[in-house]
XYZ file of C-alpha atoms in Angstrom:
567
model
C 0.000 0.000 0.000
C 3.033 2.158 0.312
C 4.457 4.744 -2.756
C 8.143 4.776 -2.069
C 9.852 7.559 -4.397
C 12.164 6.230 -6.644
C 15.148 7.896 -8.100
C 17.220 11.140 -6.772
C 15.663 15.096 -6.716
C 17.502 18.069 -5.911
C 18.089 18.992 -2.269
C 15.269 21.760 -2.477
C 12.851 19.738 -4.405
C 12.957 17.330 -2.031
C 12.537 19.882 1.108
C 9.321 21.048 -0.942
C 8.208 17.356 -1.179
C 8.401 17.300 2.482
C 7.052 20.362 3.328
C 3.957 19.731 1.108
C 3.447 15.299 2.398
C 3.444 16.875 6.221
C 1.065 19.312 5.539
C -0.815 16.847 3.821
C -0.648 14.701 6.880
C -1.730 17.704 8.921
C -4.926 18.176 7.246
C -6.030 14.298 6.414
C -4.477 12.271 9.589
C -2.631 9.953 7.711
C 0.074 7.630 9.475
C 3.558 7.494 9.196
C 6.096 5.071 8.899
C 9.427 5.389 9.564
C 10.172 2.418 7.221
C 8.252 3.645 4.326
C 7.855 7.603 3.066
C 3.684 7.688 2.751
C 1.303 5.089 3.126
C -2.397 5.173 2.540
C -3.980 4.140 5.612
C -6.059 1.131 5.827
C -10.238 2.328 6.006
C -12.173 1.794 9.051
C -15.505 1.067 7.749
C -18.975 0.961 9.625
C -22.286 -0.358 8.475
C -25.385 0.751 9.837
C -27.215 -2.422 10.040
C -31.442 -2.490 11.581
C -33.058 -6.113 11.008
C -36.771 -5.972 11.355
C -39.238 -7.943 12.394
C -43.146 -7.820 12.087
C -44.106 -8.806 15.642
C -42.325 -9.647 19.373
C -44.511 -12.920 20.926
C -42.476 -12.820 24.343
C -44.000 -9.551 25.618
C -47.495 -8.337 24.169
C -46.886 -4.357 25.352
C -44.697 -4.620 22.346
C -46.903 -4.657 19.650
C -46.464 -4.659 15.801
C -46.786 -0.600 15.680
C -44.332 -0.391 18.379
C -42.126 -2.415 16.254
C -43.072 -0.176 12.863
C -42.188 2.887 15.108
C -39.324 1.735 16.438
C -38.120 2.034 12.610
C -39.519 5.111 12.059
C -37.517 6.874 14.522
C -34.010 4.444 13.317
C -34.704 6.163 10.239
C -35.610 10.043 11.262
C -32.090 9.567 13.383
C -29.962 7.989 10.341
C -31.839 11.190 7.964
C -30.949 13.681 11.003
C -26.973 13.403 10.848
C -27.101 11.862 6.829
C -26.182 8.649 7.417
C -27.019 5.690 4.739
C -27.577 2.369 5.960
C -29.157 -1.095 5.356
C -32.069 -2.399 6.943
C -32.585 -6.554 6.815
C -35.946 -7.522 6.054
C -37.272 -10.532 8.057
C -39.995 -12.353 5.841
C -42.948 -11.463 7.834
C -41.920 -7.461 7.637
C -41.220 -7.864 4.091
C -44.684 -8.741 3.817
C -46.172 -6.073 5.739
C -47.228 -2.641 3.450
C -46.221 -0.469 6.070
C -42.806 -1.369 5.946
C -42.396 -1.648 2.289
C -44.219 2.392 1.836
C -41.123 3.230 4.149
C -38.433 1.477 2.904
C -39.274 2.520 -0.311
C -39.233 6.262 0.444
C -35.418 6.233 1.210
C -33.037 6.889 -1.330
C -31.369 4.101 -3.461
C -28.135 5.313 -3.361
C -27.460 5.409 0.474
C -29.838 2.826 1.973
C -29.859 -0.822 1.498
C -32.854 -2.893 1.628
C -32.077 -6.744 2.014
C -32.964 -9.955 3.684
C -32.678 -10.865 7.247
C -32.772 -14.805 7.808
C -34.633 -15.665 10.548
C -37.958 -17.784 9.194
C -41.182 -16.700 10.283
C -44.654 -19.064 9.990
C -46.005 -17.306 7.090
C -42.745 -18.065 5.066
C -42.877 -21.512 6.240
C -46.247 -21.907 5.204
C -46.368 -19.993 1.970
C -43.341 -22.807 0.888
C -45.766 -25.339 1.945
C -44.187 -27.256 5.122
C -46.105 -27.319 8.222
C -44.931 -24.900 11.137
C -43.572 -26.361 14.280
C -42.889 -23.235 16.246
C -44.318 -22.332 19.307
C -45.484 -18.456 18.052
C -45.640 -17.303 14.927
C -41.550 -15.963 14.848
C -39.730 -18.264 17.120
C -35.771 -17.859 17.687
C -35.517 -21.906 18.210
C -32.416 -23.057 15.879
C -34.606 -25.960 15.004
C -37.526 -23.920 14.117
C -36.841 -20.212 13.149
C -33.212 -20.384 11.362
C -32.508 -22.413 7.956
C -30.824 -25.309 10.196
C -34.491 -26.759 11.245
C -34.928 -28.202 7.383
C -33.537 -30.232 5.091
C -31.004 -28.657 2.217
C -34.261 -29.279 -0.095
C -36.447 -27.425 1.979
C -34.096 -24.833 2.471
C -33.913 -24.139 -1.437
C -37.945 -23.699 -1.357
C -37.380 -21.027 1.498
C -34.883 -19.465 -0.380
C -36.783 -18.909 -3.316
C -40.376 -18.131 -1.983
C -38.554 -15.127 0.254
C -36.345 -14.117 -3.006
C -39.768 -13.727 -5.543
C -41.647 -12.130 -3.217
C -38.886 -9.527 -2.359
C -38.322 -9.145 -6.017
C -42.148 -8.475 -6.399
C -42.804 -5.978 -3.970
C -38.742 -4.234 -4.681
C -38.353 -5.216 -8.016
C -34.778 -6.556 -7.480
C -33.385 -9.024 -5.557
C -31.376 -8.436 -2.041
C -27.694 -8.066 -2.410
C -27.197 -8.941 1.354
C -28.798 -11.227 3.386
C -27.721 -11.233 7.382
C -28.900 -13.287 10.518
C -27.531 -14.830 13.578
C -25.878 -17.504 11.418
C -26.732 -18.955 7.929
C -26.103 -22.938 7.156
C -23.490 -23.266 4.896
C -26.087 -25.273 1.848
C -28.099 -21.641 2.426
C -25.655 -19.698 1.810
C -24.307 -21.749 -0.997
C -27.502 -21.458 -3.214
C -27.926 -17.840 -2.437
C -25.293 -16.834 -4.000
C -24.758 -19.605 -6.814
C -28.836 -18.456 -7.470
C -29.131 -15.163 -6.394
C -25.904 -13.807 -6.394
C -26.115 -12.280 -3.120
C -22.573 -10.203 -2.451
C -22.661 -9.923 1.026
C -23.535 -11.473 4.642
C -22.909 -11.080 7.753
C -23.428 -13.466 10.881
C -23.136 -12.863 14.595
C -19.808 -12.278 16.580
C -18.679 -14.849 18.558
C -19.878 -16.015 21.803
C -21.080 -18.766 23.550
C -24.715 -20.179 24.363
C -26.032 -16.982 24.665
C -29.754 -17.369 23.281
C -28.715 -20.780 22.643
C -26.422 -20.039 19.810
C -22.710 -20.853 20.173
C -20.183 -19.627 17.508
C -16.879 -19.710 18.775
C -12.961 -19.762 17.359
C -14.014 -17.945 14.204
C -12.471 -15.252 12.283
C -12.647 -12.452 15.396
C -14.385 -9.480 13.538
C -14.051 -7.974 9.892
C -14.799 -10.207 7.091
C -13.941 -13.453 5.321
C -14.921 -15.902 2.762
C -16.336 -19.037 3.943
C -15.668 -22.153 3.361
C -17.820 -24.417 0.491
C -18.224 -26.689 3.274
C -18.711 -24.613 6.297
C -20.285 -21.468 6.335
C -18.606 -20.606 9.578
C -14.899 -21.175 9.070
C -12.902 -19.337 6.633
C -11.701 -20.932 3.672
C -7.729 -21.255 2.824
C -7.915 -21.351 -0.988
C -9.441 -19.648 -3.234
C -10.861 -22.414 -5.398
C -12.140 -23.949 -1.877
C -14.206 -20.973 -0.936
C -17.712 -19.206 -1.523
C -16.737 -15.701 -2.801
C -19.586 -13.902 -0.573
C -17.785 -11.699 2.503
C -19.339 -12.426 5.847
C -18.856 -9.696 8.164
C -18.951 -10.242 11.511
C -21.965 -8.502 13.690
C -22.369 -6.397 16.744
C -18.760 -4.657 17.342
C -17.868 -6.370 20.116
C -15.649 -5.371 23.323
C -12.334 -6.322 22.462
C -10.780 -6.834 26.064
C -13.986 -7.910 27.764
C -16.384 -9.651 25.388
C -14.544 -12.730 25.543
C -14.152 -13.507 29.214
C -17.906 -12.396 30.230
C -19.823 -15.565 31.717
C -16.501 -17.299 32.340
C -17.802 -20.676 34.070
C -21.464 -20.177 33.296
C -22.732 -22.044 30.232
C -23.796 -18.545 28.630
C -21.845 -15.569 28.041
C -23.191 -11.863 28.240
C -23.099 -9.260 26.240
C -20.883 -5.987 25.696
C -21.210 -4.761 22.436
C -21.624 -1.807 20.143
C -25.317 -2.510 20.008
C -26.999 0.730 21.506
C -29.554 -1.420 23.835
C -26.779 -1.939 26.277
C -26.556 0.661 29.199
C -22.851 -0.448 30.018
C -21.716 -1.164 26.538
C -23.184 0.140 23.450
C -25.543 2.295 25.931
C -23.060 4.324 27.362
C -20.637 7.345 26.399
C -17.644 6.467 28.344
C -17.811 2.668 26.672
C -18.881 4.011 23.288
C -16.457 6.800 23.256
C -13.624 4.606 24.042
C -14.184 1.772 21.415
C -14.468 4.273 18.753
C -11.114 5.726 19.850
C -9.671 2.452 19.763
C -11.326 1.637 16.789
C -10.514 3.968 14.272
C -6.684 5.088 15.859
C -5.714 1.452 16.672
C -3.429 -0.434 14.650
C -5.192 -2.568 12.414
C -4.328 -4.341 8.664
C -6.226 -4.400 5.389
C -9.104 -2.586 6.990
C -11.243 -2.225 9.995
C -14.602 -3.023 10.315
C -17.701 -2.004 13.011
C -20.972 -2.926 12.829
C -23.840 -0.600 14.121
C -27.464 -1.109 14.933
C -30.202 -2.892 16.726
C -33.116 -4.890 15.988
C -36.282 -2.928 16.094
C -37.666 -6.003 18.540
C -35.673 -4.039 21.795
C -38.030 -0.743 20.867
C -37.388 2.180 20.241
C -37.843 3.204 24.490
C -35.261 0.769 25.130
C -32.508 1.914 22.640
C -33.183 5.258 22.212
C -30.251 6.759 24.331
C -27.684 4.649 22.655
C -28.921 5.363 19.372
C -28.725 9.102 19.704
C -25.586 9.076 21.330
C -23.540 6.907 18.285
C -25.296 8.652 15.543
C -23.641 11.903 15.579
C -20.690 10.258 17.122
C -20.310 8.407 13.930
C -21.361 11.283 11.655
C -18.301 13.314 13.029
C -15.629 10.942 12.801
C -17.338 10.582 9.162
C -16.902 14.107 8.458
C -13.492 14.044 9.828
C -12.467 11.111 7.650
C -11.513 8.745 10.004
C -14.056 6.501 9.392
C -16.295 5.218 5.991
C -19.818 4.614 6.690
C -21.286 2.682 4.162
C -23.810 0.094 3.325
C -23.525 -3.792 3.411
C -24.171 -4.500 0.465
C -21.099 -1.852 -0.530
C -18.711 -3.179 1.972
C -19.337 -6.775 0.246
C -18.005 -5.441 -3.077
C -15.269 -3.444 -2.328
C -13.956 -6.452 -0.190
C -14.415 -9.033 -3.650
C -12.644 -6.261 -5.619
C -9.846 -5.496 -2.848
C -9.504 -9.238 -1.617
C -9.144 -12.599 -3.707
C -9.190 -14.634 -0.367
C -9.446 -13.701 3.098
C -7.111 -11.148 3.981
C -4.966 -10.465 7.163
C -6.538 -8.079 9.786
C -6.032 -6.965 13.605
C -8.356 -4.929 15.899
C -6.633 -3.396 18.525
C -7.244 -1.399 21.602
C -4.206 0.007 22.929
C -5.569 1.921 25.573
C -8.464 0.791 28.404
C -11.877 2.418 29.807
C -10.620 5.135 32.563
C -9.455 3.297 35.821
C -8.805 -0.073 34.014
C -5.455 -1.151 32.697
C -5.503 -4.030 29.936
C -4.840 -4.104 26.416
C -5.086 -6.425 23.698
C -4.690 -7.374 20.153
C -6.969 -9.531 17.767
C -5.169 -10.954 14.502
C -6.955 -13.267 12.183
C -6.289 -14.218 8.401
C -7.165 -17.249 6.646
C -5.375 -19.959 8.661
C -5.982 -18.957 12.199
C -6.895 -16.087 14.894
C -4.733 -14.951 17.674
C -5.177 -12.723 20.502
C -3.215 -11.415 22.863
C -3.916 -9.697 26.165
C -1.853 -7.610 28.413
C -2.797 -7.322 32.443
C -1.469 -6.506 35.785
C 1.887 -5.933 33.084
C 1.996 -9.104 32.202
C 1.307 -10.961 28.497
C -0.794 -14.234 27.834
C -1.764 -15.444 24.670
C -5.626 -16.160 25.276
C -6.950 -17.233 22.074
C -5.403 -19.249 19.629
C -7.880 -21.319 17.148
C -7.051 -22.551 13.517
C -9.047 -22.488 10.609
C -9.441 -26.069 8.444
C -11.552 -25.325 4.871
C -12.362 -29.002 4.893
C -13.283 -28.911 8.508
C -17.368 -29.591 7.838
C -20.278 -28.000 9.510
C -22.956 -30.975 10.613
C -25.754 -28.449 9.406
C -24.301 -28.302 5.598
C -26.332 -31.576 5.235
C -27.785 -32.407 8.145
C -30.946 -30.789 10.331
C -30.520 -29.304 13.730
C -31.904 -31.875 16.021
C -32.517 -29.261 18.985
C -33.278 -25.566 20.090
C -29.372 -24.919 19.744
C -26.763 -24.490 17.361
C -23.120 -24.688 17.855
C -20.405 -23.680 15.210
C -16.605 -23.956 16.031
C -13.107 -24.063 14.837
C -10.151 -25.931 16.140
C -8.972 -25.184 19.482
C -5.179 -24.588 20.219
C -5.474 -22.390 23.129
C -8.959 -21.591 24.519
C -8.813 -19.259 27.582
C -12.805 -19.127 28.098
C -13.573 -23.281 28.069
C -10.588 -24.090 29.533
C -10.133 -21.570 32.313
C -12.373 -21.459 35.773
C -14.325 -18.385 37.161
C -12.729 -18.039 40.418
C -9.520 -20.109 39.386
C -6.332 -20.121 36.617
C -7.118 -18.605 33.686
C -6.452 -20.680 30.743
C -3.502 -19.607 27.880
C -0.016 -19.480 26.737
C 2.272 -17.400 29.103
C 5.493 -15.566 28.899
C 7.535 -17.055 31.777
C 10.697 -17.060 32.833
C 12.836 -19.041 35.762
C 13.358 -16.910 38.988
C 15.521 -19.180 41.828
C 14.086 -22.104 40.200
C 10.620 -20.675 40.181
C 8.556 -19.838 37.031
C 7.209 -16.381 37.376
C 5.788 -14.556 34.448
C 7.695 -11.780 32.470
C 6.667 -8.183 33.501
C 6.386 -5.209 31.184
C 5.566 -1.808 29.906
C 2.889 -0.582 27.213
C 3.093 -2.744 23.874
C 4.116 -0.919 20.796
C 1.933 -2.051 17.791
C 2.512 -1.567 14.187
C 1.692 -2.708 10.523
C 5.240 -3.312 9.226
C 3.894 -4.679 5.962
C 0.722 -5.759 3.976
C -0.797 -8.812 6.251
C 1.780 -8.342 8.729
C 1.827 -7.707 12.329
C 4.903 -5.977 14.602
C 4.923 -5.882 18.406
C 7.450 -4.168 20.969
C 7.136 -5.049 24.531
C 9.804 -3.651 26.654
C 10.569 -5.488 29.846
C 10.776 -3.806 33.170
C 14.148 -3.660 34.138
C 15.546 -3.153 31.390
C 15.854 -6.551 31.407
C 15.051 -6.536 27.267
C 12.414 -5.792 24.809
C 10.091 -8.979 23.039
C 9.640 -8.601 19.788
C 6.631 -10.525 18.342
C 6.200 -10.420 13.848
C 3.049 -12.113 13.396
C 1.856 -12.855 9.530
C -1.044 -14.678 7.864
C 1.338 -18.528 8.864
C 3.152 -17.665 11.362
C 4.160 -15.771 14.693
C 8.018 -15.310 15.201
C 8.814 -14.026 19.017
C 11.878 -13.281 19.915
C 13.880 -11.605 22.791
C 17.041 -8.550 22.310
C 18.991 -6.926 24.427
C 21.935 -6.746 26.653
C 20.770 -8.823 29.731
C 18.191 -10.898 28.789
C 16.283 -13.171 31.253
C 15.641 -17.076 30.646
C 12.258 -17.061 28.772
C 9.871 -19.601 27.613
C 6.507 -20.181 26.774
C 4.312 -21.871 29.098
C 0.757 -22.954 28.641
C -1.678 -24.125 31.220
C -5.611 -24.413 31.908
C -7.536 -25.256 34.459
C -8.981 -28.535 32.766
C -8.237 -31.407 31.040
C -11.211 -32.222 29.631
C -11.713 -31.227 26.226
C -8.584 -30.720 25.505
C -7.398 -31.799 21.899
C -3.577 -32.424 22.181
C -2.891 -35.920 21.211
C 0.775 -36.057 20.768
C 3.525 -33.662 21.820
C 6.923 -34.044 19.791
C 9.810 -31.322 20.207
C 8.899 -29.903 16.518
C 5.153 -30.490 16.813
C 1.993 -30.699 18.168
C -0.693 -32.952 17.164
C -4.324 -32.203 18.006
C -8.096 -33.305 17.631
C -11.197 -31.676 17.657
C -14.213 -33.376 16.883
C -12.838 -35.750 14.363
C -10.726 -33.666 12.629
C -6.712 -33.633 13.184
C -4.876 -30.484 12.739
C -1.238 -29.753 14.226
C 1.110 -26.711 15.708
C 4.384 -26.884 14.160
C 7.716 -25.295 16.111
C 10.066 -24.592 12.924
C 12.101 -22.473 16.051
C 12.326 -23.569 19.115
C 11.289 -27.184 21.130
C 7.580 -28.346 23.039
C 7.555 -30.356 25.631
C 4.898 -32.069 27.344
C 4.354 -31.391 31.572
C 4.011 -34.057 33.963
C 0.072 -32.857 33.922
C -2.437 -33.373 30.866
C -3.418 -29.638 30.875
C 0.319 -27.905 30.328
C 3.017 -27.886 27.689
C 6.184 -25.816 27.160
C 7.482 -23.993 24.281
C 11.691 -23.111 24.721
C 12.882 -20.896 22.655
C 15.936 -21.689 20.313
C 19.008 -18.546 20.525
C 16.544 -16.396 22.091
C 13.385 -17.244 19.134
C 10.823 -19.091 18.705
C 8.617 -19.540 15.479
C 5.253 -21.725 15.647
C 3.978 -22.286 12.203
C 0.187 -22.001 12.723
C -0.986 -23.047 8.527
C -1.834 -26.607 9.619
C 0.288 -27.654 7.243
C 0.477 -31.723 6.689
């Protein structure tokens, strides 16, 4: 993405040059490098996403004109500050004239109309099956979402919603969103339809009875042919339809919330939340982070709420992003654009599944942690600093021919689970009130491992898809230097007087976990049938005495794990 000059100028020429990039800089915000002369900084991109549905059976004081109103207002607030958007159509909305005279009214070129795929009982119906729910929209995997029927049945559904939004719009949807899409769905949607975007919903686990967990953290990627959750590694392997990832979750605290419960909470972006999305110190703060965080290829947030919270309910969160997001709009740090838009300027940027990071260099006032996402096409990684210490919470890889059960195959209960293979797993594996799971930077104190202290990371973009990371040790004791790319994460230690450092994993259970085989160049695992392995190319494992701990010792101060799941 850089523009190095090439060639010599004359000594005032080149002052001028100067003179006229910082000025430029001034005026724009763009970074600098001191490795490259000007760089076009990757685009943090938002989508204004509303679903809607027609009616809310689990509390009757929210009634269908609630609902209708509840849109009214998302819209008078997007017109207010002249923000575009896309608003998801659930079937039984779709159907409903109310919603279509609206919809209509707003102009092509910066609102989106599409699909949201959550399957009512008149849709059911209309495609002639008989409707098992319990009201006439009901959340139930096995019920409401495309997993309760057969890949034949699903076709039907597909194609009764897709005429009858092509009737009443007179095109058909470019983007189709819900909670999560079976990968046979998604499939004929596009290979039919040609849809050019989705989106599904960020990770977490058994809340509302949905699990999807280890998958590309945030942004976008293509899916798998085989599994509409896990991102494909080849191009010829993959569907070419971007799924963006919903919600704009916390980046520190998302992931630990409901450690030890079966369900986790949530703290998102979405405006219903009074401590999250809700809230100006929390919203304030993750926009920061957002848009002046280092991050690759591009950065991605989704905003938004389903009209079934009401408008009462949301109201304060709503009016406190919108102009929040106009501004930084206006003041080009961020592109606000619609799904459907997103979807095809990630096909024409992005042949397969790029490199990306999310990170938050800085905490909410009085708290003091940091952390760093990074996912490509192989695997995700994150990284989180507390109490000055690093752990490597997250590690999951990404297998194209890894299948999804509900590609062929209908969901058998209320639930629906969609994962990725584990590596390390700091939520399952750790305990509430006990040792929280993940790899550790150690090193041996009188015998005794105690974990490496530090300062503030230093995070940077050293090249397309690649990842750098400074840690200075307290002490002076040495900095860490960590280059992580779309294979691989090299750490290594310099300095003058440099402690005795290693890697060491542990977790508070030994259930569930998938290593199988621990050699002193690799690590084999399995996860639900499926093998997959951790390769050292620097450096040694070796098992502990207990099930739930290995060790990773550096080579002349380096290791290198090669994280491709390469055979």
């Amino acid at each position: 993405m850089s523009s190095p000059f090439t060639g010599r100028k004359p000594l005032a020429i080149l002052l001028l040059s100067c003179l006229n990039i910082a000025l430029v800089c001034v005026l724009v915000g763009c970074k600098t490098r001191s490795d490259s002369t000007t760089e076009k900084p990757e685009p943090k991109i938002v989508n204004i996403v509303n679903f809607i549905r027609l009616l809310e059976p689990r509390d009757p004081k929210i009634t269908e004109e609630v609902l209708y109103q509840t849109v009214v207002k998302q819209v008078e607030m997007m017109k207010k500050y002249k923000l575009g958007g896309t608003f998801l159509l659930q079937y039984d909305a779709l159907m409903d004239p109310r919603y279509q005279k609206l919809l209509k009214s707003l102009p092509t070129e910066t609102y989106e109309i599409g699909a949201w795929w959550e399957l009512p009982q008149p849709l059911i119906e209309k495609t002639g099956l008989k409707w098992r729910g319990r009201f006439p929209w009901d959340w139930h995997a096995d019920v409401g979402f495309s997993t309760g029927y057969t890949p034949a049945e699903r076709e039907k559904i597909v194609d009764v919603y897709m005429a009858d939004f092509k009737a009443i719009f007179g095109y058909y949807p470019k983007s189709v969103g819900s909670w999560f899409i079976d990968t046979h769905t998604l499939n004929y949607l596009y290979d039919k339809y040609k849809i050019v975007a989705s989106s599904n919903c960020k990770d977490q686990y058994g809340t509302d009875g949905y699990t999807l967990w280890g998958g590309y953290w945030n942004q976008a990627y293509y899916p798998s042919r085989m599994n509409s959750y896990m991102p494909a590694q080849n191009e010829k392997n993959q569907l070419p339809v971007p799924v963006f990832r919903m919600l704009g979750s916390d980046p520190i605290r998302q992931y630990d919330t409901g450690l030890g419960s079966s369900r986790q909470g949530v703290i998102t972006l979405e405006p219903v939340y009074p401590k999250a999305g809700g809230d100006s110190t929390w919203v304030n703060w993750f926009f920061q982070e957002f848009v002046s965080g280092e991050s690759l290829a591009f950065n991605y947030a989704q905003a938004g709420q389903e009209n079934s919270f009401t408008w009462d309910a949301m109201a304060k969160g709503f009016t406190l992003q919108m102009p929040l997001i106009a501004r930084l709009r206006d003041e080009g740090k961020i592109r606000v654009e619609t799904l459907e838009a997103s979807g095809n300027w990630f096909k024409k940027n992005f042949r397969t599944t790029p490199a990306t990071a999310f990170t938050a260099e800085h905490d909410l006032p009085g708290e003091n942690r940091k952390t760093v996402w990074f996912n490509s096409r192989f695997y995700r990684l994150n990284l989180l600093w507390e109490d000055n210490s690093l752990r490597i919470r997250d590690i999951h890889l990404f297998d194209e021919n890894f299948p999804s059960i509900y590609t062929t195959q209908k969901a058998t209960s209320n639930e629906c689970s969609f994962f990725t293979l584990p590596v390390v797993d700091g939520y399952l594996w750790s305990e509430k009130q006990g040792l929280l799971a993940g790899l550790r930077f150690k090193t041996l104190v009188d015998g005794k491992e105690e974990w490496l202290k530090g300062g503030d990371p230093v995070v940077r973009s050293s090249a397309a898809n690649k990842l750098h990371i400074s840690w200075p040790l307290t002490d002076g004791k040495g900095v860490l230097e960590m280059d992580i790319d779309e294979k691989t994460i090299q750490i290594s230690m310099k300095g003058d007087e440099l402690p005795k450092w290693f890697l060491g994993f542990d977790a508070a259970k030994t259930d569930g976990l998938p290593f199988k085989t621990i050699r002193q160049n690799r690590m084999d695992c399995e996860f639900e049938g499926m093998t997959y392995n951790v390769k050292a190319t620097t450096g040694t494992f070796s098992a502990g005495t207990d099930k739930n701990r290995f060790v990773v010792t550096p080579a002349g101060n380096k290791i290198e794990l090669d994280l491709s799941n390469s055979k």
